[in-house]
């Protein structure tokens, strides 16, 4: 149903749009990654998906300048994100009624997929429940020193820098502290607290 609807919306370019959405859903979120796999410049397609169809959202790391091109993309709707991650790439299994293999594929890849959703959950939770003026994540131009969650209160000059994982035993505060040094200059005026969030904290 989703496929028929968007095939009509996208017209003759639907194949390229679907491929881009599948790549974003699978974790290829920068234009350079998408371009290299698609084999052409996808800038216009990405802008159309954002502005005309409201299907994807542009994200930049915390503390980046407005003109920064250090951008990642995400699918806005959770249903479509799941559909393009698991259903669209496996339509042949559905056509063959091999639902047990589709289920196996989903179970095998769901932990990584749900980890990203968990990060989004805690960013939204802090934004709604704490005295927060800015919330986001961080990565440098090379895609390294990734910090799952940074929440600021510019009024109180406090900050939360957090690692988010499904299993709390996989979180290392020492590693988080090392990553936080990448934004130490930006957080110099803030009283910063390092935190760990997992499924147990939901």
mmCIF file with all atom_site columns, C-alpha atoms in Angstrom:
data_model
loop_
_atom_site.group_PDB
_atom_site.id
_atom_site.type_symbol
_atom_site.label_atom_id
_atom_site.label_alt_id
_atom_site.label_comp_id
_atom_site.label_asym_id
_atom_site.label_entity_id
_atom_site.label_seq_id
_atom_site.pdbx_PDB_ins_code
_atom_site.Cartn_x
_atom_site.Cartn_y
_atom_site.Cartn_z
_atom_site.occupancy
_atom_site.B_iso_or_equiv
_atom_site.pdbx_formal_charge
_atom_site.auth_seq_id
_atom_site.auth_comp_id
_atom_site.auth_asym_id
_atom_site.auth_atom_id
_atom_site.pdbx_PDB_model_num
ATOM 1   C CA . UNK A 1 1   ? 0.000  0.000   0.000   1.00 0.00 ? 1   UNK A CA 1
ATOM 2   C CA . UNK A 1 2   ? 2.800  2.407   0.937   1.00 0.00 ? 2   UNK A CA 1
ATOM 3   C CA . UNK A 1 3   ? 4.673  1.424   -2.213  1.00 0.00 ? 3   UNK A CA 1
ATOM 4   C CA . UNK A 1 4   ? 1.715  2.087   -4.536  1.00 0.00 ? 4   UNK A CA 1
ATOM 5   C CA . UNK A 1 5   ? 1.029  5.453   -2.912  1.00 0.00 ? 5   UNK A CA 1
ATOM 6   C CA . UNK A 1 6   ? 4.591  6.726   -3.180  1.00 0.00 ? 6   UNK A CA 1
ATOM 7   C CA . UNK A 1 7   ? 5.170  5.284   -6.652  1.00 0.00 ? 7   UNK A CA 1
ATOM 8   C CA . UNK A 1 8   ? 2.349  7.555   -7.756  1.00 0.00 ? 8   UNK A CA 1
ATOM 9   C CA . UNK A 1 9   ? 3.716  10.526  -5.773  1.00 0.00 ? 9   UNK A CA 1
ATOM 10  C CA . UNK A 1 10  ? 7.302  10.185  -7.027  1.00 0.00 ? 10  UNK A CA 1
ATOM 11  C CA . UNK A 1 11  ? 6.446  9.494   -10.670 1.00 0.00 ? 11  UNK A CA 1
ATOM 12  C CA . UNK A 1 12  ? 9.073  7.981   -12.961 1.00 0.00 ? 12  UNK A CA 1
ATOM 13  C CA . UNK A 1 13  ? 11.847 8.724   -10.420 1.00 0.00 ? 13  UNK A CA 1
ATOM 14  C CA . UNK A 1 14  ? 10.251 6.530   -7.762  1.00 0.00 ? 14  UNK A CA 1
ATOM 15  C CA . UNK A 1 15  ? 13.058 3.950   -7.996  1.00 0.00 ? 15  UNK A CA 1
ATOM 16  C CA . UNK A 1 16  ? 15.712 6.481   -6.993  1.00 0.00 ? 16  UNK A CA 1
ATOM 17  C CA . UNK A 1 17  ? 13.570 7.903   -4.188  1.00 0.00 ? 17  UNK A CA 1
ATOM 18  C CA . UNK A 1 18  ? 12.834 4.422   -2.821  1.00 0.00 ? 18  UNK A CA 1
ATOM 19  C CA . UNK A 1 19  ? 16.524 3.483   -2.944  1.00 0.00 ? 19  UNK A CA 1
ATOM 20  C CA . UNK A 1 20  ? 17.460 6.640   -1.021  1.00 0.00 ? 20  UNK A CA 1
ATOM 21  C CA . UNK A 1 21  ? 14.828 6.000   1.649   1.00 0.00 ? 21  UNK A CA 1
ATOM 22  C CA . UNK A 1 22  ? 15.965 2.384   1.983   1.00 0.00 ? 22  UNK A CA 1
ATOM 23  C CA . UNK A 1 23  ? 19.572 3.507   2.444   1.00 0.00 ? 23  UNK A CA 1
ATOM 24  C CA . UNK A 1 24  ? 18.644 6.095   5.082   1.00 0.00 ? 24  UNK A CA 1
ATOM 25  C CA . UNK A 1 25  ? 16.552 3.521   6.950   1.00 0.00 ? 25  UNK A CA 1
ATOM 26  C CA . UNK A 1 26  ? 19.504 1.099   6.923   1.00 0.00 ? 26  UNK A CA 1
ATOM 27  C CA . UNK A 1 27  ? 21.889 3.657   8.437   1.00 0.00 ? 27  UNK A CA 1
ATOM 28  C CA . UNK A 1 28  ? 23.458 5.300   5.371   1.00 0.00 ? 28  UNK A CA 1
ATOM 29  C CA . UNK A 1 29  ? 22.534 8.799   6.485   1.00 0.00 ? 29  UNK A CA 1
ATOM 30  C CA . UNK A 1 30  ? 25.057 11.151  4.852   1.00 0.00 ? 30  UNK A CA 1
ATOM 31  C CA . UNK A 1 31  ? 24.738 12.349  1.264   1.00 0.00 ? 31  UNK A CA 1
ATOM 32  C CA . UNK A 1 32  ? 28.264 11.178  0.445   1.00 0.00 ? 32  UNK A CA 1
ATOM 33  C CA . UNK A 1 33  ? 27.366 7.610   1.483   1.00 0.00 ? 33  UNK A CA 1
ATOM 34  C CA . UNK A 1 34  ? 24.111 7.733   -0.466  1.00 0.00 ? 34  UNK A CA 1
ATOM 35  C CA . UNK A 1 35  ? 25.756 9.244   -3.574  1.00 0.00 ? 35  UNK A CA 1
ATOM 36  C CA . UNK A 1 36  ? 28.465 6.574   -3.641  1.00 0.00 ? 36  UNK A CA 1
ATOM 37  C CA . UNK A 1 37  ? 25.914 3.747   -3.544  1.00 0.00 ? 37  UNK A CA 1
ATOM 38  C CA . UNK A 1 38  ? 23.314 5.294   -5.875  1.00 0.00 ? 38  UNK A CA 1
ATOM 39  C CA . UNK A 1 39  ? 26.044 6.399   -8.272  1.00 0.00 ? 39  UNK A CA 1
ATOM 40  C CA . UNK A 1 40  ? 24.982 10.019  -8.753  1.00 0.00 ? 40  UNK A CA 1
ATOM 41  C CA . UNK A 1 41  ? 24.441 13.281  -6.900  1.00 0.00 ? 41  UNK A CA 1
ATOM 42  C CA . UNK A 1 42  ? 21.285 12.902  -4.824  1.00 0.00 ? 42  UNK A CA 1
ATOM 43  C CA . UNK A 1 43  ? 21.158 16.418  -3.391  1.00 0.00 ? 43  UNK A CA 1
ATOM 44  C CA . UNK A 1 44  ? 18.012 17.408  -5.301  1.00 0.00 ? 44  UNK A CA 1
ATOM 45  C CA . UNK A 1 45  ? 16.245 14.184  -4.330  1.00 0.00 ? 45  UNK A CA 1
ATOM 46  C CA . UNK A 1 46  ? 17.082 14.701  -0.646  1.00 0.00 ? 46  UNK A CA 1
ATOM 47  C CA . UNK A 1 47  ? 15.812 18.277  -0.713  1.00 0.00 ? 47  UNK A CA 1
ATOM 48  C CA . UNK A 1 48  ? 12.585 17.130  -2.414  1.00 0.00 ? 48  UNK A CA 1
ATOM 49  C CA . UNK A 1 49  ? 12.071 14.389  0.179   1.00 0.00 ? 49  UNK A CA 1
ATOM 50  C CA . UNK A 1 50  ? 12.510 16.986  2.922   1.00 0.00 ? 50  UNK A CA 1
ATOM 51  C CA . UNK A 1 51  ? 10.652 20.010  1.547   1.00 0.00 ? 51  UNK A CA 1
ATOM 52  C CA . UNK A 1 52  ? 8.055  18.636  -0.857  1.00 0.00 ? 52  UNK A CA 1
ATOM 53  C CA . UNK A 1 53  ? 7.190  15.294  0.741   1.00 0.00 ? 53  UNK A CA 1
ATOM 54  C CA . UNK A 1 54  ? 8.162  15.903  4.412   1.00 0.00 ? 54  UNK A CA 1
ATOM 55  C CA . UNK A 1 55  ? 9.504  12.348  4.609   1.00 0.00 ? 55  UNK A CA 1
ATOM 56  C CA . UNK A 1 56  ? 13.014 13.012  5.880   1.00 0.00 ? 56  UNK A CA 1
ATOM 57  C CA . UNK A 1 57  ? 14.597 15.387  8.368   1.00 0.00 ? 57  UNK A CA 1
ATOM 58  C CA . UNK A 1 58  ? 17.979 17.078  8.149   1.00 0.00 ? 58  UNK A CA 1
ATOM 59  C CA . UNK A 1 59  ? 20.133 16.788  11.285  1.00 0.00 ? 59  UNK A CA 1
ATOM 60  C CA . UNK A 1 60  ? 23.364 18.524  12.221  1.00 0.00 ? 60  UNK A CA 1
ATOM 61  C CA . UNK A 1 61  ? 25.645 17.896  15.183  1.00 0.00 ? 61  UNK A CA 1
ATOM 62  C CA . UNK A 1 62  ? 25.333 20.051  18.277  1.00 0.00 ? 62  UNK A CA 1
ATOM 63  C CA . UNK A 1 63  ? 27.485 23.187  18.208  1.00 0.00 ? 63  UNK A CA 1
ATOM 64  C CA . UNK A 1 64  ? 27.813 23.122  14.400  1.00 0.00 ? 64  UNK A CA 1
ATOM 65  C CA . UNK A 1 65  ? 27.652 26.395  12.515  1.00 0.00 ? 65  UNK A CA 1
ATOM 66  C CA . UNK A 1 66  ? 24.530 27.197  10.453  1.00 0.00 ? 66  UNK A CA 1
ATOM 67  C CA . UNK A 1 67  ? 26.480 26.947  7.208   1.00 0.00 ? 67  UNK A CA 1
ATOM 68  C CA . UNK A 1 68  ? 27.967 23.556  8.123   1.00 0.00 ? 68  UNK A CA 1
ATOM 69  C CA . UNK A 1 69  ? 27.453 20.791  5.553   1.00 0.00 ? 69  UNK A CA 1
ATOM 70  C CA . UNK A 1 70  ? 28.011 18.112  8.185   1.00 0.00 ? 70  UNK A CA 1
ATOM 71  C CA . UNK A 1 71  ? 24.497 16.761  7.728   1.00 0.00 ? 71  UNK A CA 1
ATOM 72  C CA . UNK A 1 72  ? 22.765 13.474  8.358   1.00 0.00 ? 72  UNK A CA 1
ATOM 73  C CA . UNK A 1 73  ? 19.277 12.484  7.259   1.00 0.00 ? 73  UNK A CA 1
ATOM 74  C CA . UNK A 1 74  ? 16.595 10.474  9.029   1.00 0.00 ? 74  UNK A CA 1
ATOM 75  C CA . UNK A 1 75  ? 13.124 9.284   8.062   1.00 0.00 ? 75  UNK A CA 1
ATOM 76  C CA . UNK A 1 76  ? 10.608 11.309  10.036  1.00 0.00 ? 76  UNK A CA 1
ATOM 77  C CA . UNK A 1 77  ? 7.833  8.730   10.420  1.00 0.00 ? 77  UNK A CA 1
ATOM 78  C CA . UNK A 1 78  ? 8.520  5.631   12.544  1.00 0.00 ? 78  UNK A CA 1
ATOM 79  C CA . UNK A 1 79  ? 6.198  3.436   10.460  1.00 0.00 ? 79  UNK A CA 1
ATOM 80  C CA . UNK A 1 80  ? 7.931  4.365   7.190   1.00 0.00 ? 80  UNK A CA 1
ATOM 81  C CA . UNK A 1 81  ? 11.338 3.989   8.800   1.00 0.00 ? 81  UNK A CA 1
ATOM 82  C CA . UNK A 1 82  ? 10.459 0.410   9.772   1.00 0.00 ? 82  UNK A CA 1
ATOM 83  C CA . UNK A 1 83  ? 8.855  -0.309  6.367   1.00 0.00 ? 83  UNK A CA 1
ATOM 84  C CA . UNK A 1 84  ? 11.885 0.867   4.381   1.00 0.00 ? 84  UNK A CA 1
ATOM 85  C CA . UNK A 1 85  ? 14.277 -0.909  6.750   1.00 0.00 ? 85  UNK A CA 1
ATOM 86  C CA . UNK A 1 86  ? 12.614 -4.313  6.864   1.00 0.00 ? 86  UNK A CA 1
ATOM 87  C CA . UNK A 1 87  ? 9.626  -4.694  4.515   1.00 0.00 ? 87  UNK A CA 1
ATOM 88  C CA . UNK A 1 88  ? 10.630 -2.975  1.268   1.00 0.00 ? 88  UNK A CA 1
ATOM 89  C CA . UNK A 1 89  ? 14.004 -4.803  0.896   1.00 0.00 ? 89  UNK A CA 1
ATOM 90  C CA . UNK A 1 90  ? 12.318 -8.153  1.569   1.00 0.00 ? 90  UNK A CA 1
ATOM 91  C CA . UNK A 1 91  ? 9.248  -7.998  -0.650  1.00 0.00 ? 91  UNK A CA 1
ATOM 92  C CA . UNK A 1 92  ? 10.264 -11.200 -2.409  1.00 0.00 ? 92  UNK A CA 1
ATOM 93  C CA . UNK A 1 93  ? 10.011 -13.087 0.881   1.00 0.00 ? 93  UNK A CA 1
ATOM 94  C CA . UNK A 1 94  ? 6.485  -11.737 1.329   1.00 0.00 ? 94  UNK A CA 1
ATOM 95  C CA . UNK A 1 95  ? 5.530  -12.690 -2.231  1.00 0.00 ? 95  UNK A CA 1
ATOM 96  C CA . UNK A 1 96  ? 6.824  -16.220 -1.587  1.00 0.00 ? 96  UNK A CA 1
ATOM 97  C CA . UNK A 1 97  ? 4.931  -16.305 1.744   1.00 0.00 ? 97  UNK A CA 1
ATOM 98  C CA . UNK A 1 98  ? 8.215  -16.958 3.562   1.00 0.00 ? 98  UNK A CA 1
ATOM 99  C CA . UNK A 1 99  ? 7.090  -14.969 6.570   1.00 0.00 ? 99  UNK A CA 1
ATOM 100 C CA . UNK A 1 100 ? 9.220  -17.020 8.954   1.00 0.00 ? 100 UNK A CA 1
ATOM 101 C CA . UNK A 1 101 ? 12.369 -15.892 7.085   1.00 0.00 ? 101 UNK A CA 1
ATOM 102 C CA . UNK A 1 102 ? 11.214 -12.269 7.182   1.00 0.00 ? 102 UNK A CA 1
ATOM 103 C CA . UNK A 1 103 ? 10.644 -12.575 10.915  1.00 0.00 ? 103 UNK A CA 1
ATOM 104 C CA . UNK A 1 104 ? 14.122 -14.093 11.326  1.00 0.00 ? 104 UNK A CA 1
ATOM 105 C CA . UNK A 1 105 ? 15.654 -11.223 9.352   1.00 0.00 ? 105 UNK A CA 1
ATOM 106 C CA . UNK A 1 106 ? 13.855 -8.624  11.475  1.00 0.00 ? 106 UNK A CA 1
ATOM 107 C CA . UNK A 1 107 ? 14.871 -10.299 14.746  1.00 0.00 ? 107 UNK A CA 1
ATOM 108 C CA . UNK A 1 108 ? 18.485 -10.495 13.590  1.00 0.00 ? 108 UNK A CA 1
ATOM 109 C CA . UNK A 1 109 ? 18.691 -6.785  12.766  1.00 0.00 ? 109 UNK A CA 1
ATOM 110 C CA . UNK A 1 110 ? 16.219 -5.291  15.218  1.00 0.00 ? 110 UNK A CA 1
ATOM 111 C CA . UNK A 1 111 ? 18.663 -4.622  18.050  1.00 0.00 ? 111 UNK A CA 1
ATOM 112 C CA . UNK A 1 112 ? 20.729 -2.178  16.004  1.00 0.00 ? 112 UNK A CA 1
ATOM 113 C CA . UNK A 1 113 ? 17.586 -0.586  14.546  1.00 0.00 ? 113 UNK A CA 1
ATOM 114 C CA . UNK A 1 114 ? 15.894 -0.143  17.919  1.00 0.00 ? 114 UNK A CA 1
ATOM 115 C CA . UNK A 1 115 ? 19.075 1.312   19.415  1.00 0.00 ? 115 UNK A CA 1
ATOM 116 C CA . UNK A 1 116 ? 18.685 4.381   17.190  1.00 0.00 ? 116 UNK A CA 1
ATOM 117 C CA . UNK A 1 117 ? 15.035 4.692   18.207  1.00 0.00 ? 117 UNK A CA 1
ATOM 118 C CA . UNK A 1 118 ? 16.099 4.509   21.847  1.00 0.00 ? 118 UNK A CA 1
ATOM 119 C CA . UNK A 1 119 ? 18.423 7.489   21.334  1.00 0.00 ? 119 UNK A CA 1
ATOM 120 C CA . UNK A 1 120 ? 15.529 9.441   19.828  1.00 0.00 ? 120 UNK A CA 1
ATOM 121 C CA . UNK A 1 121 ? 13.286 8.445   22.737  1.00 0.00 ? 121 UNK A CA 1
ATOM 122 C CA . UNK A 1 122 ? 15.665 9.787   25.385  1.00 0.00 ? 122 UNK A CA 1
ATOM 123 C CA . UNK A 1 123 ? 16.306 13.022  23.481  1.00 0.00 ? 123 UNK A CA 1
ATOM 124 C CA . UNK A 1 124 ? 12.556 13.626  23.368  1.00 0.00 ? 124 UNK A CA 1
ATOM 125 C CA . UNK A 1 125 ? 12.069 12.542  26.990  1.00 0.00 ? 125 UNK A CA 1
ATOM 126 C CA . UNK A 1 126 ? 14.708 14.953  28.315  1.00 0.00 ? 126 UNK A CA 1
ATOM 127 C CA . UNK A 1 127 ? 13.370 17.784  26.175  1.00 0.00 ? 127 UNK A CA 1
ATOM 128 C CA . UNK A 1 128 ? 9.932  17.313  27.737  1.00 0.00 ? 128 UNK A CA 1
ATOM 129 C CA . UNK A 1 129 ? 10.811 16.442  31.332  1.00 0.00 ? 129 UNK A CA 1
ATOM 130 C CA . UNK A 1 130 ? 13.930 18.472  32.166  1.00 0.00 ? 130 UNK A CA 1
ATOM 131 C CA . UNK A 1 131 ? 14.897 22.147  32.054  1.00 0.00 ? 131 UNK A CA 1
ATOM 132 C CA . UNK A 1 132 ? 16.360 21.836  28.568  1.00 0.00 ? 132 UNK A CA 1
ATOM 133 C CA . UNK A 1 133 ? 16.806 24.555  25.942  1.00 0.00 ? 133 UNK A CA 1
ATOM 134 C CA . UNK A 1 134 ? 18.735 22.498  23.340  1.00 0.00 ? 134 UNK A CA 1
ATOM 135 C CA . UNK A 1 135 ? 19.014 18.780  22.698  1.00 0.00 ? 135 UNK A CA 1
ATOM 136 C CA . UNK A 1 136 ? 20.733 16.747  20.017  1.00 0.00 ? 136 UNK A CA 1
ATOM 137 C CA . UNK A 1 137 ? 23.722 14.550  19.301  1.00 0.00 ? 137 UNK A CA 1
ATOM 138 C CA . UNK A 1 138 ? 27.273 15.086  18.118  1.00 0.00 ? 138 UNK A CA 1
ATOM 139 C CA . UNK A 1 139 ? 29.704 13.717  15.538  1.00 0.00 ? 139 UNK A CA 1
ATOM 140 C CA . UNK A 1 140 ? 32.707 15.330  13.888  1.00 0.00 ? 140 UNK A CA 1
ATOM 141 C CA . UNK A 1 141 ? 33.327 15.857  10.168  1.00 0.00 ? 141 UNK A CA 1
ATOM 142 C CA . UNK A 1 142 ? 34.795 12.367  9.863   1.00 0.00 ? 142 UNK A CA 1
ATOM 143 C CA . UNK A 1 143 ? 31.775 10.798  11.566  1.00 0.00 ? 143 UNK A CA 1
ATOM 144 C CA . UNK A 1 144 ? 33.853 9.988   14.639  1.00 0.00 ? 144 UNK A CA 1
ATOM 145 C CA . UNK A 1 145 ? 33.621 10.859  18.370  1.00 0.00 ? 145 UNK A CA 1
ATOM 146 C CA . UNK A 1 146 ? 29.901 10.229  18.218  1.00 0.00 ? 146 UNK A CA 1
ATOM 147 C CA . UNK A 1 147 ? 27.936 11.285  21.289  1.00 0.00 ? 147 UNK A CA 1
ATOM 148 C CA . UNK A 1 148 ? 24.374 9.930   21.417  1.00 0.00 ? 148 UNK A CA 1
ATOM 149 C CA . UNK A 1 149 ? 22.841 12.734  23.449  1.00 0.00 ? 149 UNK A CA 1
ATOM 150 C CA . UNK A 1 150 ? 23.771 16.247  24.495  1.00 0.00 ? 150 UNK A CA 1
ATOM 151 C CA . UNK A 1 151 ? 21.187 18.318  26.377  1.00 0.00 ? 151 UNK A CA 1
ATOM 152 C CA . UNK A 1 152 ? 21.821 21.931  27.353  1.00 0.00 ? 152 UNK A CA 1
ATOM 153 C CA . UNK A 1 153 ? 20.187 24.462  29.609  1.00 0.00 ? 153 UNK A CA 1
ATOM 154 C CA . UNK A 1 154 ? 21.567 27.780  28.373  1.00 0.00 ? 154 UNK A CA 1
ATOM 155 C CA . UNK A 1 155 ? 19.829 29.609  31.261  1.00 0.00 ? 155 UNK A CA 1
ATOM 156 C CA . UNK A 1 156 ? 21.286 27.551  34.111  1.00 0.00 ? 156 UNK A CA 1
ATOM 157 C CA . UNK A 1 157 ? 24.516 26.747  32.227  1.00 0.00 ? 157 UNK A CA 1
ATOM 158 C CA . UNK A 1 158 ? 24.126 23.006  32.819  1.00 0.00 ? 158 UNK A CA 1
ATOM 159 C CA . UNK A 1 159 ? 24.637 20.169  30.361  1.00 0.00 ? 159 UNK A CA 1
ATOM 160 C CA . UNK A 1 160 ? 24.003 16.445  30.114  1.00 0.00 ? 160 UNK A CA 1
ATOM 161 C CA . UNK A 1 161 ? 26.265 14.322  27.923  1.00 0.00 ? 161 UNK A CA 1
ATOM 162 C CA . UNK A 1 162 ? 24.960 10.780  27.641  1.00 0.00 ? 162 UNK A CA 1
ATOM 163 C CA . UNK A 1 163 ? 25.549 7.394   26.061  1.00 0.00 ? 163 UNK A CA 1
ATOM 164 C CA . UNK A 1 164 ? 22.439 5.425   25.080  1.00 0.00 ? 164 UNK A CA 1
ATOM 165 C CA . UNK A 1 165 ? 22.409 1.657   24.656  1.00 0.00 ? 165 UNK A CA 1
ATOM 166 C CA . UNK A 1 166 ? 19.808 -1.068  25.043  1.00 0.00 ? 166 UNK A CA 1
ATOM 167 C CA . UNK A 1 167 ? 22.057 -2.939  27.498  1.00 0.00 ? 167 UNK A CA 1
ATOM 168 C CA . UNK A 1 168 ? 23.442 -0.779  30.308  1.00 0.00 ? 168 UNK A CA 1
ATOM 169 C CA . UNK A 1 169 ? 26.387 -3.192  30.749  1.00 0.00 ? 169 UNK A CA 1
ATOM 170 C CA . UNK A 1 170 ? 27.709 -2.124  27.330  1.00 0.00 ? 170 UNK A CA 1
ATOM 171 C CA . UNK A 1 171 ? 28.022 1.527   28.377  1.00 0.00 ? 171 UNK A CA 1
ATOM 172 C CA . UNK A 1 172 ? 31.435 2.843   29.377  1.00 0.00 ? 172 UNK A CA 1
ATOM 173 C CA . UNK A 1 173 ? 31.471 6.194   31.167  1.00 0.00 ? 173 UNK A CA 1
ATOM 174 C CA . UNK A 1 174 ? 35.246 6.308   30.685  1.00 0.00 ? 174 UNK A CA 1
ATOM 175 C CA . UNK A 1 175 ? 34.793 6.106   26.902  1.00 0.00 ? 175 UNK A CA 1
ATOM 176 C CA . UNK A 1 176 ? 32.017 8.693   27.061  1.00 0.00 ? 176 UNK A CA 1
ATOM 177 C CA . UNK A 1 177 ? 34.322 11.025  28.990  1.00 0.00 ? 177 UNK A CA 1
ATOM 178 C CA . UNK A 1 178 ? 36.963 10.614  26.265  1.00 0.00 ? 178 UNK A CA 1
ATOM 179 C CA . UNK A 1 179 ? 34.403 11.413  23.553  1.00 0.00 ? 179 UNK A CA 1
ATOM 180 C CA . UNK A 1 180 ? 33.208 14.468  25.480  1.00 0.00 ? 180 UNK A CA 1
ATOM 181 C CA . UNK A 1 181 ? 36.660 16.013  25.157  1.00 0.00 ? 181 UNK A CA 1
ATOM 182 C CA . UNK A 1 182 ? 35.801 16.677  21.499  1.00 0.00 ? 182 UNK A CA 1
ATOM 183 C CA . UNK A 1 183 ? 33.219 19.262  22.645  1.00 0.00 ? 183 UNK A CA 1
ATOM 184 C CA . UNK A 1 184 ? 35.054 20.422  25.791  1.00 0.00 ? 184 UNK A CA 1
ATOM 185 C CA . UNK A 1 185 ? 35.548 23.910  24.360  1.00 0.00 ? 185 UNK A CA 1
ATOM 186 C CA . UNK A 1 186 ? 31.811 24.246  23.612  1.00 0.00 ? 186 UNK A CA 1
ATOM 187 C CA . UNK A 1 187 ? 30.903 23.017  27.093  1.00 0.00 ? 187 UNK A CA 1
ATOM 188 C CA . UNK A 1 188 ? 33.499 25.099  28.940  1.00 0.00 ? 188 UNK A CA 1
ATOM 189 C CA . UNK A 1 189 ? 30.870 27.402  30.461  1.00 0.00 ? 189 UNK A CA 1
ATOM 190 C CA . UNK A 1 190 ? 28.549 24.571  31.459  1.00 0.00 ? 190 UNK A CA 1
ATOM 191 C CA . UNK A 1 191 ? 28.417 22.365  34.518  1.00 0.00 ? 191 UNK A CA 1
ATOM 192 C CA . UNK A 1 192 ? 28.440 19.021  32.710  1.00 0.00 ? 192 UNK A CA 1
ATOM 193 C CA . UNK A 1 193 ? 27.042 15.712  33.935  1.00 0.00 ? 193 UNK A CA 1
ATOM 194 C CA . UNK A 1 194 ? 27.872 12.422  32.229  1.00 0.00 ? 194 UNK A CA 1
ATOM 195 C CA . UNK A 1 195 ? 24.988 9.951   32.142  1.00 0.00 ? 195 UNK A CA 1
ATOM 196 C CA . UNK A 1 196 ? 24.110 6.473   30.859  1.00 0.00 ? 196 UNK A CA 1
ATOM 197 C CA . UNK A 1 197 ? 20.642 5.604   29.570  1.00 0.00 ? 197 UNK A CA 1
ATOM 198 C CA . UNK A 1 198 ? 19.342 2.146   28.709  1.00 0.00 ? 198 UNK A CA 1
ATOM 199 C CA . UNK A 1 199 ? 16.016 0.346   28.374  1.00 0.00 ? 199 UNK A CA 1
ATOM 200 C CA . UNK A 1 200 ? 15.891 0.151   32.183  1.00 0.00 ? 200 UNK A CA 1
ATOM 201 C CA . UNK A 1 201 ? 15.604 3.969   32.308  1.00 0.00 ? 201 UNK A CA 1
ATOM 202 C CA . UNK A 1 202 ? 12.497 4.186   30.101  1.00 0.00 ? 202 UNK A CA 1
#
